mmCIF file of C-alpha atoms in Angstrom:
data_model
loop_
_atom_site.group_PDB
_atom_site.id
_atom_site.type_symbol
_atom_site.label_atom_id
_atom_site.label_comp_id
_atom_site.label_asym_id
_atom_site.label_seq_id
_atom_site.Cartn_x
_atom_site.Cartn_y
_atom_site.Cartn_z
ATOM 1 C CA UNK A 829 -67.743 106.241 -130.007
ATOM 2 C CA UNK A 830 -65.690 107.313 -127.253
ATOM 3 C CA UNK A 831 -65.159 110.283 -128.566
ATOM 4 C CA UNK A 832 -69.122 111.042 -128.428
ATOM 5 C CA UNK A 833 -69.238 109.587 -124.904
ATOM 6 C CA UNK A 834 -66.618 112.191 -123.820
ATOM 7 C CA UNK A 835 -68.473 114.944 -125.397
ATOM 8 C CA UNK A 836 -71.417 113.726 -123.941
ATOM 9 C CA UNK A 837 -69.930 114.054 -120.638
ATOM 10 C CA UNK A 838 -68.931 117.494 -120.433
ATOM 11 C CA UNK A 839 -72.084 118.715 -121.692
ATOM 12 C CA UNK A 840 -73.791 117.329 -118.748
ATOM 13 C CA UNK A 841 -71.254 118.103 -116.563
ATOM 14 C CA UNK A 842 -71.491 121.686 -118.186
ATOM 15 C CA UNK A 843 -75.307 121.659 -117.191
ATOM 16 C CA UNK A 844 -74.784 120.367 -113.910
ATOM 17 C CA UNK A 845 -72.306 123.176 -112.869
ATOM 18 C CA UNK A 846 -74.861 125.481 -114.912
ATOM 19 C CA UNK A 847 -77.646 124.016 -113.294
ATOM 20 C CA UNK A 848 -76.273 124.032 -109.831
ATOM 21 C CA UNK A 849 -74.852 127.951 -110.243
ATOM 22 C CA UNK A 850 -78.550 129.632 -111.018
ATOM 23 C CA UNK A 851 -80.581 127.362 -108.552
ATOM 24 C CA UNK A 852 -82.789 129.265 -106.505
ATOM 25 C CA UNK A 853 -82.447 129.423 -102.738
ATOM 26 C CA UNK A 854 -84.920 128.075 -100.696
ATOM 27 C CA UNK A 855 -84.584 129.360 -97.301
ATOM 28 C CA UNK A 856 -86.729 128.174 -94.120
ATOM 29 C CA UNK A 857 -87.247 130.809 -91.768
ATOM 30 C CA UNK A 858 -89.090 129.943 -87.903
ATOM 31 C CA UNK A 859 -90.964 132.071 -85.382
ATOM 32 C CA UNK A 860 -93.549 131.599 -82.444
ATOM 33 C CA UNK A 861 -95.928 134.001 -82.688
ATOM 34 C CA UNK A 862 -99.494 133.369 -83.736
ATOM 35 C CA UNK A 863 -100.730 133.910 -87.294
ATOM 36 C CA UNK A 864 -103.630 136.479 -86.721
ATOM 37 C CA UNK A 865 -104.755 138.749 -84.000
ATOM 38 C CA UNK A 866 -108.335 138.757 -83.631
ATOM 39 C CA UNK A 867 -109.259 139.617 -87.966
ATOM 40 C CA UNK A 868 -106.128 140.689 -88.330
ATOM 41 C CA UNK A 869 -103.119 139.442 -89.608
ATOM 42 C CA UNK A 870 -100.701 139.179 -86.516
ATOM 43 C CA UNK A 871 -97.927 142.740 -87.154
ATOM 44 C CA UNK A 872 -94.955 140.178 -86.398
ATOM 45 C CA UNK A 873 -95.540 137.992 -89.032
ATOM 46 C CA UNK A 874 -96.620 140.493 -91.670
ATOM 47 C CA UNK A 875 -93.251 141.638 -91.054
ATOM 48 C CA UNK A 876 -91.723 138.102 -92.018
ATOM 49 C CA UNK A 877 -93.520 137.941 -95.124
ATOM 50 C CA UNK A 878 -92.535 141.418 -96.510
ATOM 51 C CA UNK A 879 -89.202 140.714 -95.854
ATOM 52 C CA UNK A 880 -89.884 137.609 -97.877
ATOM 53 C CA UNK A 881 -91.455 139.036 -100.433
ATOM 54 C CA UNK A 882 -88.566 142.024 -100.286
ATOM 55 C CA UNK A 883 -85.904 139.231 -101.072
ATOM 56 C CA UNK A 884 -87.287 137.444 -103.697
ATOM 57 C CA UNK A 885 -88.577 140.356 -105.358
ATOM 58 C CA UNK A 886 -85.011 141.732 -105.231
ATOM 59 C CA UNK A 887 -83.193 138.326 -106.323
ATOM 60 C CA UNK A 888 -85.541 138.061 -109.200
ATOM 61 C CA UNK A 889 -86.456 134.603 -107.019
ATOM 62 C CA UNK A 890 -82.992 133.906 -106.821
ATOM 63 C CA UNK A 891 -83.774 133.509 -102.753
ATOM 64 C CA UNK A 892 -87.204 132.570 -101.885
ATOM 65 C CA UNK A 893 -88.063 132.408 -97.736
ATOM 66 C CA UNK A 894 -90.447 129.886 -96.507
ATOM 67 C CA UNK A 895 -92.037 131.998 -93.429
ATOM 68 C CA UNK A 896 -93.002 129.321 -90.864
ATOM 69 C CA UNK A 897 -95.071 130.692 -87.985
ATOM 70 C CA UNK A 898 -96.569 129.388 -84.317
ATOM 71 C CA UNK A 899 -93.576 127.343 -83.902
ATOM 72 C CA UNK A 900 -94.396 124.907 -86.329
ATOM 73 C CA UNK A 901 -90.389 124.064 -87.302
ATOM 74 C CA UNK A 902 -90.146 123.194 -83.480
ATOM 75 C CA UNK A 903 -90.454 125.493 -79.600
ATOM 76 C CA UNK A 904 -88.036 128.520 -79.586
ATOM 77 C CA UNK A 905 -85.470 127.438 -77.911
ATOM 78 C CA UNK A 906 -84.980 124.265 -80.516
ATOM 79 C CA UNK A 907 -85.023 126.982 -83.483
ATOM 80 C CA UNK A 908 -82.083 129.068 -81.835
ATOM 81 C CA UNK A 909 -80.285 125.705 -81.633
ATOM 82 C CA UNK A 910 -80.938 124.508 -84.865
ATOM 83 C CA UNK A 911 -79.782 128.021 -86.927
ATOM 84 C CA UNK A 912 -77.179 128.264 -84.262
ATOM 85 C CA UNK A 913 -75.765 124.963 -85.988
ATOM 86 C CA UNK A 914 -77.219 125.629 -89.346
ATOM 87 C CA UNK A 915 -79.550 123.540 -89.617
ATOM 88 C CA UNK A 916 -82.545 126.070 -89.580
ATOM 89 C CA UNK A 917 -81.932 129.201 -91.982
ATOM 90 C CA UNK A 918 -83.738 131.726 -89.896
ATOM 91 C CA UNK A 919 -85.519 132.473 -86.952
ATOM 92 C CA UNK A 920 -87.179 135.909 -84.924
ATOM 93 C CA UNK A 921 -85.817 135.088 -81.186
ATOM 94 C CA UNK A 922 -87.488 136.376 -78.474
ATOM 95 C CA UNK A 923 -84.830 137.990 -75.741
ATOM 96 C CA UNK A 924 -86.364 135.365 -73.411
ATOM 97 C CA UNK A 925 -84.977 132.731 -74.671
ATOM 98 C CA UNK A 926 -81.885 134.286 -76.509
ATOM 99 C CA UNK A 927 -80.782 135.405 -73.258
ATOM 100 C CA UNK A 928 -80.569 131.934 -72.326
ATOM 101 C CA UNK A 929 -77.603 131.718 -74.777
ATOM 102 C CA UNK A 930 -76.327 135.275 -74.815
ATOM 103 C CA UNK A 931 -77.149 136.744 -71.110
ATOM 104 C CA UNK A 932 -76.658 140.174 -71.640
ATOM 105 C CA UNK A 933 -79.574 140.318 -74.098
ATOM 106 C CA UNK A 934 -81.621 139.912 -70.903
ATOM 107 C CA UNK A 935 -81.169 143.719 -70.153
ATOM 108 C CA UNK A 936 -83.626 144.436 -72.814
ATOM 109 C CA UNK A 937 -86.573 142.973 -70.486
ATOM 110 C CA UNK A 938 -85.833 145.056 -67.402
ATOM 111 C CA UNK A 939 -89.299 146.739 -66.249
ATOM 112 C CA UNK A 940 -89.931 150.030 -66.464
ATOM 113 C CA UNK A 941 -86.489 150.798 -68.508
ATOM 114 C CA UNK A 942 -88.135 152.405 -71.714
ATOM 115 C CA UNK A 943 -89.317 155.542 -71.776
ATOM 116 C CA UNK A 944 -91.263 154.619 -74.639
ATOM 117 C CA UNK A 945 -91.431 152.315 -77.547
ATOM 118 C CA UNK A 946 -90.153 154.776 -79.977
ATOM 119 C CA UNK A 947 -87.033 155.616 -77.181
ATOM 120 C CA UNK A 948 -86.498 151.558 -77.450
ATOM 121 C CA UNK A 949 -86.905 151.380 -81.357
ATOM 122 C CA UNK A 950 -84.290 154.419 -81.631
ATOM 123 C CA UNK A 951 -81.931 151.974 -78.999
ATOM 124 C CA UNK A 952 -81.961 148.852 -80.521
ATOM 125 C CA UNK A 953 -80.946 150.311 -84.044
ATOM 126 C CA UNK A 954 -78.585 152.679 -83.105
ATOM 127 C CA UNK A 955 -75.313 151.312 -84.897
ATOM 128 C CA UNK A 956 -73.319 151.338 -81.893
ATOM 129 C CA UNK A 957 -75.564 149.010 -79.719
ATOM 130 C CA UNK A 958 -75.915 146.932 -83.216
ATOM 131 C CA UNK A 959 -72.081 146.542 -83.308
ATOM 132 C CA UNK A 960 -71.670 145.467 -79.966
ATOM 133 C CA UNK A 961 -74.713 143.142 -79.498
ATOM 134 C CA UNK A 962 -73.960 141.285 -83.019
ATOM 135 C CA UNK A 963 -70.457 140.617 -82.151
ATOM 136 C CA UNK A 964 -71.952 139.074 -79.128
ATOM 137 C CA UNK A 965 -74.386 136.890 -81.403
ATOM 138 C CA UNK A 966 -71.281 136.325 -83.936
ATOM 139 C CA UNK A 967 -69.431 134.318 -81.322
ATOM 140 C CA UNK A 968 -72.691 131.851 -81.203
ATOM 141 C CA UNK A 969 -72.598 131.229 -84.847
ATOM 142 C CA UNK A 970 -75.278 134.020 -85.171
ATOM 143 C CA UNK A 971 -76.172 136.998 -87.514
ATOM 144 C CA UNK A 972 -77.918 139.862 -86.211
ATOM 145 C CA UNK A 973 -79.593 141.210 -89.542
ATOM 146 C CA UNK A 974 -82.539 143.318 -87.857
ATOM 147 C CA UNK A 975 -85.625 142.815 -85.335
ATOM 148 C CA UNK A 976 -89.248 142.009 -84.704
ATOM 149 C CA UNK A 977 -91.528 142.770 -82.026
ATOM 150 C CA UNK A 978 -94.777 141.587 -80.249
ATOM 151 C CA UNK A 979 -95.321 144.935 -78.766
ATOM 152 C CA UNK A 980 -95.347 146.674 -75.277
ATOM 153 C CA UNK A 981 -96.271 144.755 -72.108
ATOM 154 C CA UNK A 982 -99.435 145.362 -70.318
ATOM 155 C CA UNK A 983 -101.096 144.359 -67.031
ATOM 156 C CA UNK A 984 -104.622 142.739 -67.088
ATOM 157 C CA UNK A 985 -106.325 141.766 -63.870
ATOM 158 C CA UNK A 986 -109.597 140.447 -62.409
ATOM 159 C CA UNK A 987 -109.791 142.418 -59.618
ATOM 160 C CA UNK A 988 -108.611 146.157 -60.627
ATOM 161 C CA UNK A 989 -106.858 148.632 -63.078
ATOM 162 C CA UNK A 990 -103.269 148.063 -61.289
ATOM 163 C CA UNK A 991 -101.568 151.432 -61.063
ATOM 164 C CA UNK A 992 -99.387 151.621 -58.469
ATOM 165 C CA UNK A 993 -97.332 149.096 -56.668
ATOM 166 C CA UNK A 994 -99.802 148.767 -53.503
ATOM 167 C CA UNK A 995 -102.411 147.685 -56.245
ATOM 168 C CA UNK A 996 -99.715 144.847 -56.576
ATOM 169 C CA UNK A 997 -99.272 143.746 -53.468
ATOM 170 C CA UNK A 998 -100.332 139.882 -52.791
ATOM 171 C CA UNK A 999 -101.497 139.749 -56.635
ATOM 172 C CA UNK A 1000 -100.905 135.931 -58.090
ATOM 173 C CA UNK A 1001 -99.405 136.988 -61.346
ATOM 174 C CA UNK A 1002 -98.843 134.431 -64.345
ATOM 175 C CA UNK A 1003 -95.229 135.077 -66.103
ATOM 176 C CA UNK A 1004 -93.276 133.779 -68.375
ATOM 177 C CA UNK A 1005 -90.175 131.735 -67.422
ATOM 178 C CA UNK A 1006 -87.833 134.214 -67.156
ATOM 179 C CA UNK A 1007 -85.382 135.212 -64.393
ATOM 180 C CA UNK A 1008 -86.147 138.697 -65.370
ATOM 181 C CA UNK A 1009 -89.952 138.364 -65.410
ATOM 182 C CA UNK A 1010 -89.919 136.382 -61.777
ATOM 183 C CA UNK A 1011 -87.284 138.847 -60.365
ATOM 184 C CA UNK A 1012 -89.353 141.989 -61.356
ATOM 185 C CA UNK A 1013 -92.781 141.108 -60.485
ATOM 186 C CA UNK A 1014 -91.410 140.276 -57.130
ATOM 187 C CA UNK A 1015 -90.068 143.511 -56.341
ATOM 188 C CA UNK A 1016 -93.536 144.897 -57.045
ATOM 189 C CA UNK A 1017 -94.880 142.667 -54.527
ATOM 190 C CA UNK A 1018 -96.959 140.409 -56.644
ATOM 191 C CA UNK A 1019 -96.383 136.750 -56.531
ATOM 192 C CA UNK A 1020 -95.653 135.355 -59.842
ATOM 193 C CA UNK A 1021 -96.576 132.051 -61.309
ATOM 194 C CA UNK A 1022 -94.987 130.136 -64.009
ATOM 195 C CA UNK A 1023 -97.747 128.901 -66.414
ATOM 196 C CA UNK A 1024 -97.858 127.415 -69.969
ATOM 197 C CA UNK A 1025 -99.989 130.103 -72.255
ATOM 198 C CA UNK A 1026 -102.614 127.774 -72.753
ATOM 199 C CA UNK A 1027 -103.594 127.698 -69.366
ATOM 200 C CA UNK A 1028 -103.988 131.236 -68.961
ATOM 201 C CA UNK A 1029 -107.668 131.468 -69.499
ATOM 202 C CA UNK A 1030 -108.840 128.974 -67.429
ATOM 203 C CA UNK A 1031 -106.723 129.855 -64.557
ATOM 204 C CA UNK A 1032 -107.944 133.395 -64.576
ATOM 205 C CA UNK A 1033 -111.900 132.491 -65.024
ATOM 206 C CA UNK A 1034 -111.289 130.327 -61.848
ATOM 207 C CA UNK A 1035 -109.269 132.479 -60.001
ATOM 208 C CA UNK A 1036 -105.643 130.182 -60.047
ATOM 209 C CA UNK A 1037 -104.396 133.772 -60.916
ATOM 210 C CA UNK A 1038 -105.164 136.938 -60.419
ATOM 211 C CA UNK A 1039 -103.386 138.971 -63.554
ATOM 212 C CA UNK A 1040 -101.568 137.835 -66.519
ATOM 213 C CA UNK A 1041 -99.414 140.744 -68.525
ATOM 214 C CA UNK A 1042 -99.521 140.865 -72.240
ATOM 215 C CA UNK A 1043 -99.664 143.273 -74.900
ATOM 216 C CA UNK A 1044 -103.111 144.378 -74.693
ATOM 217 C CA UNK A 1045 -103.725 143.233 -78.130
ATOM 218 C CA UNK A 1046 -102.644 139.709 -77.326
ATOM 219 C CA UNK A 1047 -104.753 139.742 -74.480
ATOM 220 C CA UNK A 1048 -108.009 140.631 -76.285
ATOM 221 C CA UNK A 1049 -107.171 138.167 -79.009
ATOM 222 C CA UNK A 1050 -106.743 135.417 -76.807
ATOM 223 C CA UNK A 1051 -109.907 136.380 -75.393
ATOM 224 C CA UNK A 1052 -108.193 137.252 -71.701
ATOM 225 C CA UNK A 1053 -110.334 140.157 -71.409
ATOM 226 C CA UNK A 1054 -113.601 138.383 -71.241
ATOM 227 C CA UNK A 1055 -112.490 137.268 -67.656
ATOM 228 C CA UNK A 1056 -109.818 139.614 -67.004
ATOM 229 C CA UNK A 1057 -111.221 143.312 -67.453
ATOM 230 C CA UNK A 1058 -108.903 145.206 -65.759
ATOM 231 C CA UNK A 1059 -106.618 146.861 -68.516
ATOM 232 C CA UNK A 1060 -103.545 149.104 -67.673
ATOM 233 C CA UNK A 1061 -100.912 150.630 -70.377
ATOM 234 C CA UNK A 1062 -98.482 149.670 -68.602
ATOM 235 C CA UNK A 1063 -95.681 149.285 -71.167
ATOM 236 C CA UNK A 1064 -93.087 147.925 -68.388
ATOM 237 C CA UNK A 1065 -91.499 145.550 -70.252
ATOM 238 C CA UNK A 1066 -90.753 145.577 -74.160
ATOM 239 C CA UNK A 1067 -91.231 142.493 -76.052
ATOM 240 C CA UNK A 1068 -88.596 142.574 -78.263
ATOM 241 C CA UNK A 1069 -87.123 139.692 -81.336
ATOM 242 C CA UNK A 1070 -83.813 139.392 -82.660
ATOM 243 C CA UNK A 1071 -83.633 138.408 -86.564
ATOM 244 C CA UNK A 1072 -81.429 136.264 -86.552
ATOM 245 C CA UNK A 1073 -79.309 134.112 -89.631
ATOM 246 C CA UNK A 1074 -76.801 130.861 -89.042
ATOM 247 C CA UNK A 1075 -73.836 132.036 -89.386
ATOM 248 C CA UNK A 1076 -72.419 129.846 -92.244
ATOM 249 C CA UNK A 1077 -75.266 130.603 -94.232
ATOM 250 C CA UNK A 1078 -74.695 134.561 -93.884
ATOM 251 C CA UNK A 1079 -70.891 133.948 -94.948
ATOM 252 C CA UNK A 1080 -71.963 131.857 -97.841
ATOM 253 C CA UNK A 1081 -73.585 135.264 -99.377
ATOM 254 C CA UNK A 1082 -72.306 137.537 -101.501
ATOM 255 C CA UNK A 1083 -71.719 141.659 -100.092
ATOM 256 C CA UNK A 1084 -74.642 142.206 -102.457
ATOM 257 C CA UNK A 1085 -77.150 139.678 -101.176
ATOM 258 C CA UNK A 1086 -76.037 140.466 -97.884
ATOM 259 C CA UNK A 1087 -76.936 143.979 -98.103
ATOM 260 C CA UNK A 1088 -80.364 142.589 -99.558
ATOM 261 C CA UNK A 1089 -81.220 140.769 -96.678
ATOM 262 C CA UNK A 1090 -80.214 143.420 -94.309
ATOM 263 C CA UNK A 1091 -82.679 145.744 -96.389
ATOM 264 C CA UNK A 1092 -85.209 143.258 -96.442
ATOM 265 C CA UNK A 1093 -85.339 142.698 -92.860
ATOM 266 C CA UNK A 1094 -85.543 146.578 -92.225
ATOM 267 C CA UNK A 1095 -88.388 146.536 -94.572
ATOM 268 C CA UNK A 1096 -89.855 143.670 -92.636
ATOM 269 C CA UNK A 1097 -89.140 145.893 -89.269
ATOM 270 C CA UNK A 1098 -90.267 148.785 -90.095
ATOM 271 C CA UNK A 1099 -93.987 146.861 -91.227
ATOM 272 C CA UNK A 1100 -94.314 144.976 -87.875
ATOM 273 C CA UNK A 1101 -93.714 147.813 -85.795
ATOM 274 C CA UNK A 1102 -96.490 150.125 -87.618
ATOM 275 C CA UNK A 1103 -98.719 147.285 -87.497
ATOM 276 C CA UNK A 1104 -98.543 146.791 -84.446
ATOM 277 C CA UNK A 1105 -99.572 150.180 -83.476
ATOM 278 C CA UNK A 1106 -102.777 150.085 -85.572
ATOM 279 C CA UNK A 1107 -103.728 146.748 -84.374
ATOM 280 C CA UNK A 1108 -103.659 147.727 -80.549
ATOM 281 C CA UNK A 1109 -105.876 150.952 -81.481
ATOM 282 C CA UNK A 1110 -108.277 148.311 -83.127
ATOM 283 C CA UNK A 1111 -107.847 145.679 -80.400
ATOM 284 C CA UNK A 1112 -108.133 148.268 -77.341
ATOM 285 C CA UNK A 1113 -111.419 150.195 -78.607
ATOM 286 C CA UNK A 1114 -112.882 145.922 -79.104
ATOM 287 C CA UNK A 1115 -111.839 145.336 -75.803
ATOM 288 C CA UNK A 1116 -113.826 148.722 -74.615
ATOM 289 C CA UNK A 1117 -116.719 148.207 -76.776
ATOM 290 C CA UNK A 1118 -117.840 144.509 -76.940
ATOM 291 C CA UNK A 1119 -116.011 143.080 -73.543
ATOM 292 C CA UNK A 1120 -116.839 146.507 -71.401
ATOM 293 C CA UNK A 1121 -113.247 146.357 -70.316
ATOM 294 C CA UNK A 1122 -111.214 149.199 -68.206
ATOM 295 C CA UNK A 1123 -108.866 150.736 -69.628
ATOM 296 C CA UNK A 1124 -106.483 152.810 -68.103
ATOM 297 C CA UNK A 1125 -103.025 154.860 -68.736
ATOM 298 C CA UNK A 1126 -100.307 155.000 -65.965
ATOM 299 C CA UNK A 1127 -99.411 158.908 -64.834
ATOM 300 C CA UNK A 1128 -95.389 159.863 -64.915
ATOM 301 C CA UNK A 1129 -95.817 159.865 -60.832
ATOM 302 C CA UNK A 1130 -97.296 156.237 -60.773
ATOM 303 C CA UNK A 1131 -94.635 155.124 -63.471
ATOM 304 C CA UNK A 1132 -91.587 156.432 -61.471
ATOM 305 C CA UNK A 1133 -93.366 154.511 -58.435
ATOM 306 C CA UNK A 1134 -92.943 151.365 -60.254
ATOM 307 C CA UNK A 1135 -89.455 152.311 -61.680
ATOM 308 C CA UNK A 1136 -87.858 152.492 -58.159
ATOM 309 C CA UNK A 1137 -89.197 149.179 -57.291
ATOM 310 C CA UNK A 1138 -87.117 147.970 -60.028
ATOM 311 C CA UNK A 1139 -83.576 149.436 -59.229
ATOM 312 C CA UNK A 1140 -82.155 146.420 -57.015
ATOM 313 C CA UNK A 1141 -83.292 143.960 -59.932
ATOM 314 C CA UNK A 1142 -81.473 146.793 -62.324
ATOM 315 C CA UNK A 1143 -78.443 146.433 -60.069
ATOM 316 C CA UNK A 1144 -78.734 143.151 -59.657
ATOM 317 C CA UNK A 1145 -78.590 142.263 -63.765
ATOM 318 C CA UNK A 1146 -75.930 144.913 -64.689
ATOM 319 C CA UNK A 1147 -73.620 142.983 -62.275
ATOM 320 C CA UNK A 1148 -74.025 139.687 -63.964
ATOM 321 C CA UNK A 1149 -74.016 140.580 -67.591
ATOM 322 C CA UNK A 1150 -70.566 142.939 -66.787
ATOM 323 C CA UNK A 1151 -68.787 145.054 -69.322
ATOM 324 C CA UNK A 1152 -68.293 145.530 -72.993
ATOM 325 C CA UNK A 1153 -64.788 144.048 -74.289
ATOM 326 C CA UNK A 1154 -62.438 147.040 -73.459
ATOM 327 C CA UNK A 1155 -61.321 146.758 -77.258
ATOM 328 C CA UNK A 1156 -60.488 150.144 -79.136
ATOM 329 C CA UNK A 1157 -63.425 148.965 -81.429
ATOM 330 C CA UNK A 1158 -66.118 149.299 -79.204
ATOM 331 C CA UNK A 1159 -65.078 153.214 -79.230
ATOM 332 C CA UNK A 1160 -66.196 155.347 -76.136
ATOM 333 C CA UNK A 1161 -67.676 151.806 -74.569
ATOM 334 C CA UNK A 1162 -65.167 149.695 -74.659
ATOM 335 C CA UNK A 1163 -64.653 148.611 -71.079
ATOM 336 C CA UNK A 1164 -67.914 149.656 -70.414
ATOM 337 C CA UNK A 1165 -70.798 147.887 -68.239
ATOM 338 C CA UNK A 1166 -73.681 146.579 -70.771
ATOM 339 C CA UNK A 1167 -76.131 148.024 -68.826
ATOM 340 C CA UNK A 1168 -74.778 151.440 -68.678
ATOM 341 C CA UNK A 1169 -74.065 151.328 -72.162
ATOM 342 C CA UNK A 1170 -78.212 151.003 -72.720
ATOM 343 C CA UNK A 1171 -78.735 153.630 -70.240
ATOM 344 C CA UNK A 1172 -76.093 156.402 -71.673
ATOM 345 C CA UNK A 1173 -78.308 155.257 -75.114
ATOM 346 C CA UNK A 1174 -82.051 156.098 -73.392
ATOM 347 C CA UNK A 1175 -80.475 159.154 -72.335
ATOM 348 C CA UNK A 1176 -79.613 160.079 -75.442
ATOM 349 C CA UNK A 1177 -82.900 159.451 -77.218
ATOM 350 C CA UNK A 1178 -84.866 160.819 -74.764
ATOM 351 C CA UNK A 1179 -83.849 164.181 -75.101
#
């Protein structure tokens, strides 16, 4: 009899271990931004889900990715904490509010830095700015495996197409909370207003505020353009998400799923960002079409007007995010300012 019982007892145990071995994961994996734009499904989050679908496909459902959008495992800045700690797989950050935690991520929201969304896609993946910004996350309890994006900022206003900085003057501008945000619109001489999102429409249609800056697609989904008709590409600010893993979780991989989820978010990236392009064509001709809007593209004169206006808030944020570790790692920037780092980098892309 006891003989049985101990036989008994290692088989179980033997399926436990078994058992326990060949489990699937089941990750959870957070964002804020909104599950559709207008009929479409919203570019950021089709990216999450074919990075989802990349992993599990690649595991043979060995990892399967739970994509929560609209901030329905808790606001941003509770997400960063919780996979910070690892108690939340996964999240998209905005630089908003991972700047918060990591300051020097804040350079990435200076107005009227990027040349152009392809200039800042080329940036942000260049393995050298990688290296240095994920050892920067690594020190939070952070993995960098890849981005997201909600597109290229635009101004839309009640009273005019704003294209030059004397079109700003007075404006009451809503922004988000951001030091960056505040400090820029300022130098253009608007007057910006802190506001909760959901308060944006009203405020416009009874004159609160003046202008609110989106991505024009966000603007016409959220139906800002029926009291705001004033449109202008003016792409000063990039709206940018860092993919983000906790830490332990990342170290608990093997190189090989590692490498998978690294792929998988480039897949993921790669899908948002050409989404996003075909949803602001579709968006922008709506906006034209149904709501009568304006529309209007900023010349290279009238950008380099609002560039200057931005080089004491430049200064100004250079100075307080400081230099690179001066660590033989870090190659030709070791030692060197963050900010100039990112310049020397548009520079190089540009060309």
């Amino acid at each position: 009899m006891q003989k049985r019982l101990f036989l008994a007892l290692i088989v179980a145990l033997g399926l436990m271990v078994t058992g326990t071995a060949f489990a699937a994961k089941h990750w959870k994996y957070g964002h804020v931004a909104p599950i559709q734009v207008g009929e479409f499904i919203q570019g950021h989050q089709q990216g999450c889900l074919a990075m989802a679908e990349y992993v599990k496909k690649k595991t043979d459902g060995d990892i399967e990715i739970a994509v929560f959008p609209l901030s329905q495992l808790g606001p941003e800045r509770s997400m960063l904490e919780q996979t910070q700690f690892g108690l939340l797989d996964m999240m998209d950050c905005t630089t908003g509010t991972l700047s918060n935690l990591v300051p020097q991520v804040g350079l990435l929201d200076l107005f009227f830095m990027w040349p152009s969304k392809d200039v800042a896609h080329k940036v942000i993946t260049d393995p050298e700015f990688m290296k240095i910004y994920g050892d920067l996350l690594l020190q939070k309890g952070l993995v960098h495996v890849g981005y997201s994006e909600n597109e290229m900022r635009d101004f839309d206003c009640t009273k005019r197409c704003v294209v030059s900085p004397e079109d700003m003057k007075g404006i009451r501008v809503r922004v988000i909370e951001s030091p960056v945000f505040l400090d820029g619109f300022r130098a253009m001489g608007a007057n910006p207003v802190g506001m909760p999102f959901g308060e944006v429409y009203t405020a416009l249609q009874q004159g609160v505020i003046d202008m609110q800056d989106n991505p024009n697609p966000t603007t016409v989904a959220m139906k800002f353009s029926e009291v705001a008709k004033f449109l202008t590409r003016s792409d000063h600010a990039y709206t940018c998400l860092f993919k983000l893993m906790s830490r332990d979780l990342y170290e608990s991989l093997s190189d090989k799923e590692k490498e998978l989820i690294k792929s998988g978010a480039k897949v993921g990236q790669e899908l948002n960002w050409a989404a996003n392009n075909e949803i602001r064509k579709e968006m922008e001709k709506k906006a034209i079409k149904q709501e009568g809007c304006t529309i209007k593209d900023l010349t290279p004169e009238q950008r380099e007007a609002f560039r200057k206006t931005q080089e004491k808030v430049w200064a100004k944020y250079a100075q307080k995010c400081g230099n690179i570790p001066n660590d033989s790692k870090y190659g030709k920037y070791a030692g060197v300012a963050y900010f100039d780092m990112i310049q020397d980098k548009i520079k190089q892309y540009s060309n």
